[in-house]
Backbone as CSV, one residue per row, in Angstrom:
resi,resn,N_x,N_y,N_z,CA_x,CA_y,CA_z,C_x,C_y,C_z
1,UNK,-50.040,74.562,-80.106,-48.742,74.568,-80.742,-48.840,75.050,-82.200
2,UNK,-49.802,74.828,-82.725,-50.153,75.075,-84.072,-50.009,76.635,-84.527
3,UNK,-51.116,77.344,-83.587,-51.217,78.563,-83.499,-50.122,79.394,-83.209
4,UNK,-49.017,79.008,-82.191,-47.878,79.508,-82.108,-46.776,79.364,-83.257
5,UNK,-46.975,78.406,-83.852,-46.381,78.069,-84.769,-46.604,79.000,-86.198
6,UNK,-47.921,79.128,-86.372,-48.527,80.049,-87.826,-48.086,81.273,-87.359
7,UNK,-48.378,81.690,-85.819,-48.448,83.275,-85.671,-46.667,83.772,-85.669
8,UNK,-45.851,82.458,-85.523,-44.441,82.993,-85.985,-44.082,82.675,-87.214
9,UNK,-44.524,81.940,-88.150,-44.574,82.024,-89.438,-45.226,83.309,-90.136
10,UNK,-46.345,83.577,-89.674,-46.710,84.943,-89.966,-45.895,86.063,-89.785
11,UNK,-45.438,86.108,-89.099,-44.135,87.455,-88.705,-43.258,86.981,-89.430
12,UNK,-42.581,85.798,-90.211,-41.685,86.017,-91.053,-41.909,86.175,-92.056
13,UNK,-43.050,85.753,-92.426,-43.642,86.298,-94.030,-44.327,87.605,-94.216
14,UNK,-44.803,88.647,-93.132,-44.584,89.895,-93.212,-42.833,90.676,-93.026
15,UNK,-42.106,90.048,-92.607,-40.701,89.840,-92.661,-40.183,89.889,-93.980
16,UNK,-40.156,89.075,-95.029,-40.354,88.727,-95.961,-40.950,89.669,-97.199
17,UNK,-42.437,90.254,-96.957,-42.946,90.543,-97.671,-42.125,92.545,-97.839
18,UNK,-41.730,92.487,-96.405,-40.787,94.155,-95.958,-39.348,93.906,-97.079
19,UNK,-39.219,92.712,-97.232,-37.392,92.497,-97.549,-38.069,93.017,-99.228
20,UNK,-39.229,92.372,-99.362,-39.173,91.851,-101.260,-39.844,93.590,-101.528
21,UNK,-40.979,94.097,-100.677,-41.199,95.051,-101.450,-41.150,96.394,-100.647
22,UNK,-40.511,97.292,-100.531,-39.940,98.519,-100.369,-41.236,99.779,-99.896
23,UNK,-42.350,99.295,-100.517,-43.686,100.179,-99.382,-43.861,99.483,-98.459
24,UNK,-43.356,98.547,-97.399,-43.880,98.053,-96.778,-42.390,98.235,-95.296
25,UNK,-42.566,98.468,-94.236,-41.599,98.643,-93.544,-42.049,98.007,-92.210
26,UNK,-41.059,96.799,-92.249,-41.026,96.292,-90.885,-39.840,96.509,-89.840
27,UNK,-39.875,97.411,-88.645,-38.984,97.365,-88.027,-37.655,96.181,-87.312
28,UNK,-38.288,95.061,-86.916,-37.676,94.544,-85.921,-39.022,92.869,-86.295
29,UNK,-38.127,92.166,-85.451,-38.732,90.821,-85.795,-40.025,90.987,-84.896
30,UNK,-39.549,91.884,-83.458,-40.551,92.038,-82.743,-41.756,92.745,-83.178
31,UNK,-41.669,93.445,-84.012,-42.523,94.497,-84.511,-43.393,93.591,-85.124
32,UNK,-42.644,92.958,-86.405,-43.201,91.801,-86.810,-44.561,90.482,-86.252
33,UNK,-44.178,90.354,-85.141,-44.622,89.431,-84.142,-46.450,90.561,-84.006
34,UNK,-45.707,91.612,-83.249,-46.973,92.098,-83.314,-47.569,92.528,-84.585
35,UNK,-47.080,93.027,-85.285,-48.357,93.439,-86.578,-48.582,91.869,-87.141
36,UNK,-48.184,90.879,-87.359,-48.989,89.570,-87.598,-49.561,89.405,-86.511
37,UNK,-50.068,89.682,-85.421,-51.421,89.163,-84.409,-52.186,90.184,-84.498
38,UNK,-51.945,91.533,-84.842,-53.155,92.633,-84.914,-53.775,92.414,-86.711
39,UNK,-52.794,91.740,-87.704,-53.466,91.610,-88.818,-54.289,90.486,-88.726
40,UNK,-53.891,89.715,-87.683,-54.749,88.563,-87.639,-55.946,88.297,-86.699
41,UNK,-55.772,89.286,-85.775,-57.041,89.718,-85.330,-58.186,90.522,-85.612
42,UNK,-57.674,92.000,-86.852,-58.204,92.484,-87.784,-59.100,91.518,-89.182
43,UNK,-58.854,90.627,-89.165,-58.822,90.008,-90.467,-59.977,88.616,-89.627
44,UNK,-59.949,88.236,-88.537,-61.164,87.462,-87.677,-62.071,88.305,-87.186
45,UNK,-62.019,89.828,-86.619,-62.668,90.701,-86.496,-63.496,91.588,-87.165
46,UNK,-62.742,91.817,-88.151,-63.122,92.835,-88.631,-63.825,92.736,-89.882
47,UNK,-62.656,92.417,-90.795,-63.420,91.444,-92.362,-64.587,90.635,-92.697
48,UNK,-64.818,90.066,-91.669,-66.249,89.260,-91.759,-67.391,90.581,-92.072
49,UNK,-67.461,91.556,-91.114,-68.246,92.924,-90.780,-68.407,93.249,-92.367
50,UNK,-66.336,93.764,-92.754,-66.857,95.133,-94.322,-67.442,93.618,-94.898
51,UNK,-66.989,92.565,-95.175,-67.277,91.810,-96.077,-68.753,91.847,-96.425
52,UNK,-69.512,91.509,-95.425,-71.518,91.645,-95.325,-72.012,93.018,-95.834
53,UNK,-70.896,94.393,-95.335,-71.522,95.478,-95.616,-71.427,95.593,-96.554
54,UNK,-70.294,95.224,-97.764,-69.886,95.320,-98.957,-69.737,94.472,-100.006
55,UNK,-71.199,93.581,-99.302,-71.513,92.190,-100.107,-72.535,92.977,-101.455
56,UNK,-72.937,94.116,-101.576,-73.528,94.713,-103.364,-72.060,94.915,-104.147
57,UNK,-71.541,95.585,-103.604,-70.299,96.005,-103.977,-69.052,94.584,-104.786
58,UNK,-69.136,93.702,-103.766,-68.441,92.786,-103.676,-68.641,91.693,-105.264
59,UNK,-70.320,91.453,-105.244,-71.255,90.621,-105.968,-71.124,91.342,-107.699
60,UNK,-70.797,92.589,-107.375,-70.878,93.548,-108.801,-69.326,93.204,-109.104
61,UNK,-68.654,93.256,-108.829,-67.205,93.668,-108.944,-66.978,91.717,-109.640
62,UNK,-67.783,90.880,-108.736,-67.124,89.776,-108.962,-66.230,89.681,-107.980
63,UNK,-66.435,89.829,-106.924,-65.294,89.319,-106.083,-63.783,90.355,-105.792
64,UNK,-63.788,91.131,-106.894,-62.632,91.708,-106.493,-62.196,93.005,-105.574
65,UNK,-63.456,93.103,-105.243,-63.128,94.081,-103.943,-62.697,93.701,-102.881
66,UNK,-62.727,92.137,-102.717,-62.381,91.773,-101.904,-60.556,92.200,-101.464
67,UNK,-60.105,92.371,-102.617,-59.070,92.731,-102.273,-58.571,94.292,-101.593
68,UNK,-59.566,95.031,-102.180,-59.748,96.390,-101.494,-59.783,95.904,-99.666
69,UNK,-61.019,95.309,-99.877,-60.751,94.686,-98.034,-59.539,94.766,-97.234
70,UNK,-58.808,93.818,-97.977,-57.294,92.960,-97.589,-56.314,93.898,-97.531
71,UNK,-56.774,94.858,-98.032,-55.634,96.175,-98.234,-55.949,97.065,-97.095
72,UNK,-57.392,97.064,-97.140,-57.770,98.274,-96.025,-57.127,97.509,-94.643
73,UNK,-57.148,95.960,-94.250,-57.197,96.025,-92.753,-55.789,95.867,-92.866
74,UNK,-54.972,95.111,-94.121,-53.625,95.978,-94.265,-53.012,96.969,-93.527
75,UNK,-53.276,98.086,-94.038,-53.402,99.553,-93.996,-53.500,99.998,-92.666
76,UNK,-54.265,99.784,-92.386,-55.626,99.995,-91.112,-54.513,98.974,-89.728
77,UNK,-54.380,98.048,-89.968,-52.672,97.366,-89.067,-51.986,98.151,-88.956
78,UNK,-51.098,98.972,-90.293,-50.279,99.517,-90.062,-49.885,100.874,-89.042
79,UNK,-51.258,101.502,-89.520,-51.846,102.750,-89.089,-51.916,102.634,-87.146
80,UNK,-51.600,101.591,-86.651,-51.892,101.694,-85.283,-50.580,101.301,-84.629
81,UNK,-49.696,100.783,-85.383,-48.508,100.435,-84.872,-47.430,101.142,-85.251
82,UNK,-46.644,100.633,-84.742,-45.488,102.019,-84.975,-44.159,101.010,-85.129
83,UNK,-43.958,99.945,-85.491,-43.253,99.247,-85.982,-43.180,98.783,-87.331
84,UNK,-44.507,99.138,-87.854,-44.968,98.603,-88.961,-45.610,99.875,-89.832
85,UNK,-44.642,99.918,-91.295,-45.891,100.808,-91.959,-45.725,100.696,-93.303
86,UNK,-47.042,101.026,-93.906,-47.267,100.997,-95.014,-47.293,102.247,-95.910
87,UNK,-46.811,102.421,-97.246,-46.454,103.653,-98.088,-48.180,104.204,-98.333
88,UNK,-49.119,104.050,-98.280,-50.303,104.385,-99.000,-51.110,103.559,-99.016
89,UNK,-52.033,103.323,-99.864,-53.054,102.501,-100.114,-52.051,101.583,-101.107
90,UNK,-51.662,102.297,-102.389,-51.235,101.221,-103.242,-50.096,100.219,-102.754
91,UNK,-49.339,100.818,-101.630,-48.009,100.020,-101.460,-48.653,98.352,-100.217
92,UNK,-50.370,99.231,-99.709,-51.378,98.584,-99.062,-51.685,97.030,-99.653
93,UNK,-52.226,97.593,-100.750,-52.921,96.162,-101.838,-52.003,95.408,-102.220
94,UNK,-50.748,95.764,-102.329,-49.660,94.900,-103.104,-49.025,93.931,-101.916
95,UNK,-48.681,94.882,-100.788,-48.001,94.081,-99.626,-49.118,92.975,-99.183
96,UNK,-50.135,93.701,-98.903,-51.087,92.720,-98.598,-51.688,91.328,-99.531
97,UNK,-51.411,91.501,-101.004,-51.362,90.562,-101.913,-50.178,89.883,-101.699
98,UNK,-48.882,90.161,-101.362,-48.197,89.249,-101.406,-47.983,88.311,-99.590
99,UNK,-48.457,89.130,-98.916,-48.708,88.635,-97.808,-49.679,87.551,-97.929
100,UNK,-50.552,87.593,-98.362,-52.045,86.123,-98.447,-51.173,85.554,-99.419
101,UNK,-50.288,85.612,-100.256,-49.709,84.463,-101.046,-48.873,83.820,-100.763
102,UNK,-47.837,84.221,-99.223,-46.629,83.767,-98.745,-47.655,83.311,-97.159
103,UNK,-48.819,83.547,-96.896,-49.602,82.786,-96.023,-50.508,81.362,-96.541
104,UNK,-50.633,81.930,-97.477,-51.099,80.694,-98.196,-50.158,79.535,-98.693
105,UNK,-48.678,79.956,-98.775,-47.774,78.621,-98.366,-47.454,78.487,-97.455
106,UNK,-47.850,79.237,-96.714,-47.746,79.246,-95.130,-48.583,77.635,-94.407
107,UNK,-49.986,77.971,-95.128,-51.006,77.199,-94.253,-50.787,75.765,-95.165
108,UNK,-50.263,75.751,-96.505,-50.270,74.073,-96.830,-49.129,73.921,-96.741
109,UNK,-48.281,74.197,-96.230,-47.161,73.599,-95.777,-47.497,72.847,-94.140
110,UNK,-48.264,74.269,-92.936,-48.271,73.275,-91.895,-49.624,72.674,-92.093
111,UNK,-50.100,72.258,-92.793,-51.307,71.203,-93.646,-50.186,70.217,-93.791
112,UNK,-49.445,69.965,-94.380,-49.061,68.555,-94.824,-47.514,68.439,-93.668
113,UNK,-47.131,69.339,-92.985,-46.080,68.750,-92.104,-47.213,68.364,-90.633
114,UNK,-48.327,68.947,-90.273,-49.332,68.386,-89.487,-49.848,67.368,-89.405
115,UNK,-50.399,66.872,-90.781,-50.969,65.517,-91.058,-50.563,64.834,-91.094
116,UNK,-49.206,64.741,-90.910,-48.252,63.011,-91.025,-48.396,62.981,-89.250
């Protein structure tokens, strides 16, 4: 129930993230639905991988390539679906920054409506 629950919270906060910023284009709620399970299968799949390959990179930077990451499988989502797309790389890093910040009230919210 949980999981069904995040993975439709996830489609409204890529929902969300289409309304607030203008490189980012979500068709349909359905569209939605799917590009939050391919970003979220990209992002258990895939990210772990660049993360190790681009652990010199990562260690120099201080961490902030990590966001290059977050953008690429961003990006790299968009690029396969056709409901969903992204303006470039830059419209990439930003959507995708505000996406992990509207997931991240995502997950302590069902953190504390779970635990009671």
């Amino acid at each position: 129930m949980k999981l069904l629950l995040k993975w439709l919270l996830s489609a409204c906060a890529l929902l969300l993230v289409a309304y607030l910023y203008p490189g980012v284009q979500v068709q349909s709620f359905t569209s939605a639905l799917i590009a939050a399970a391919v970003v979220g299968l990209f992002n258990v799949l895939l990210r772990p991988v660049l993360v190790v390959l681009t652990l010199p990179v990562t260690v120099i930077t201080l961490g902030l390539f990590l966001f290059v990451i977050n953008a690429l499988l961003f990006w790299a989502a968009a690029s396969v679906l056709d409901g969903f797309h992204v303006n470039g790389f830059g419209a990439a890093l930003l959507g995708s920054l505000i996406y992990s910040a509207l997931m991240l009230l995502v997950d302590m919210a069902l953190k504390s409506v779970l635990s009671r």
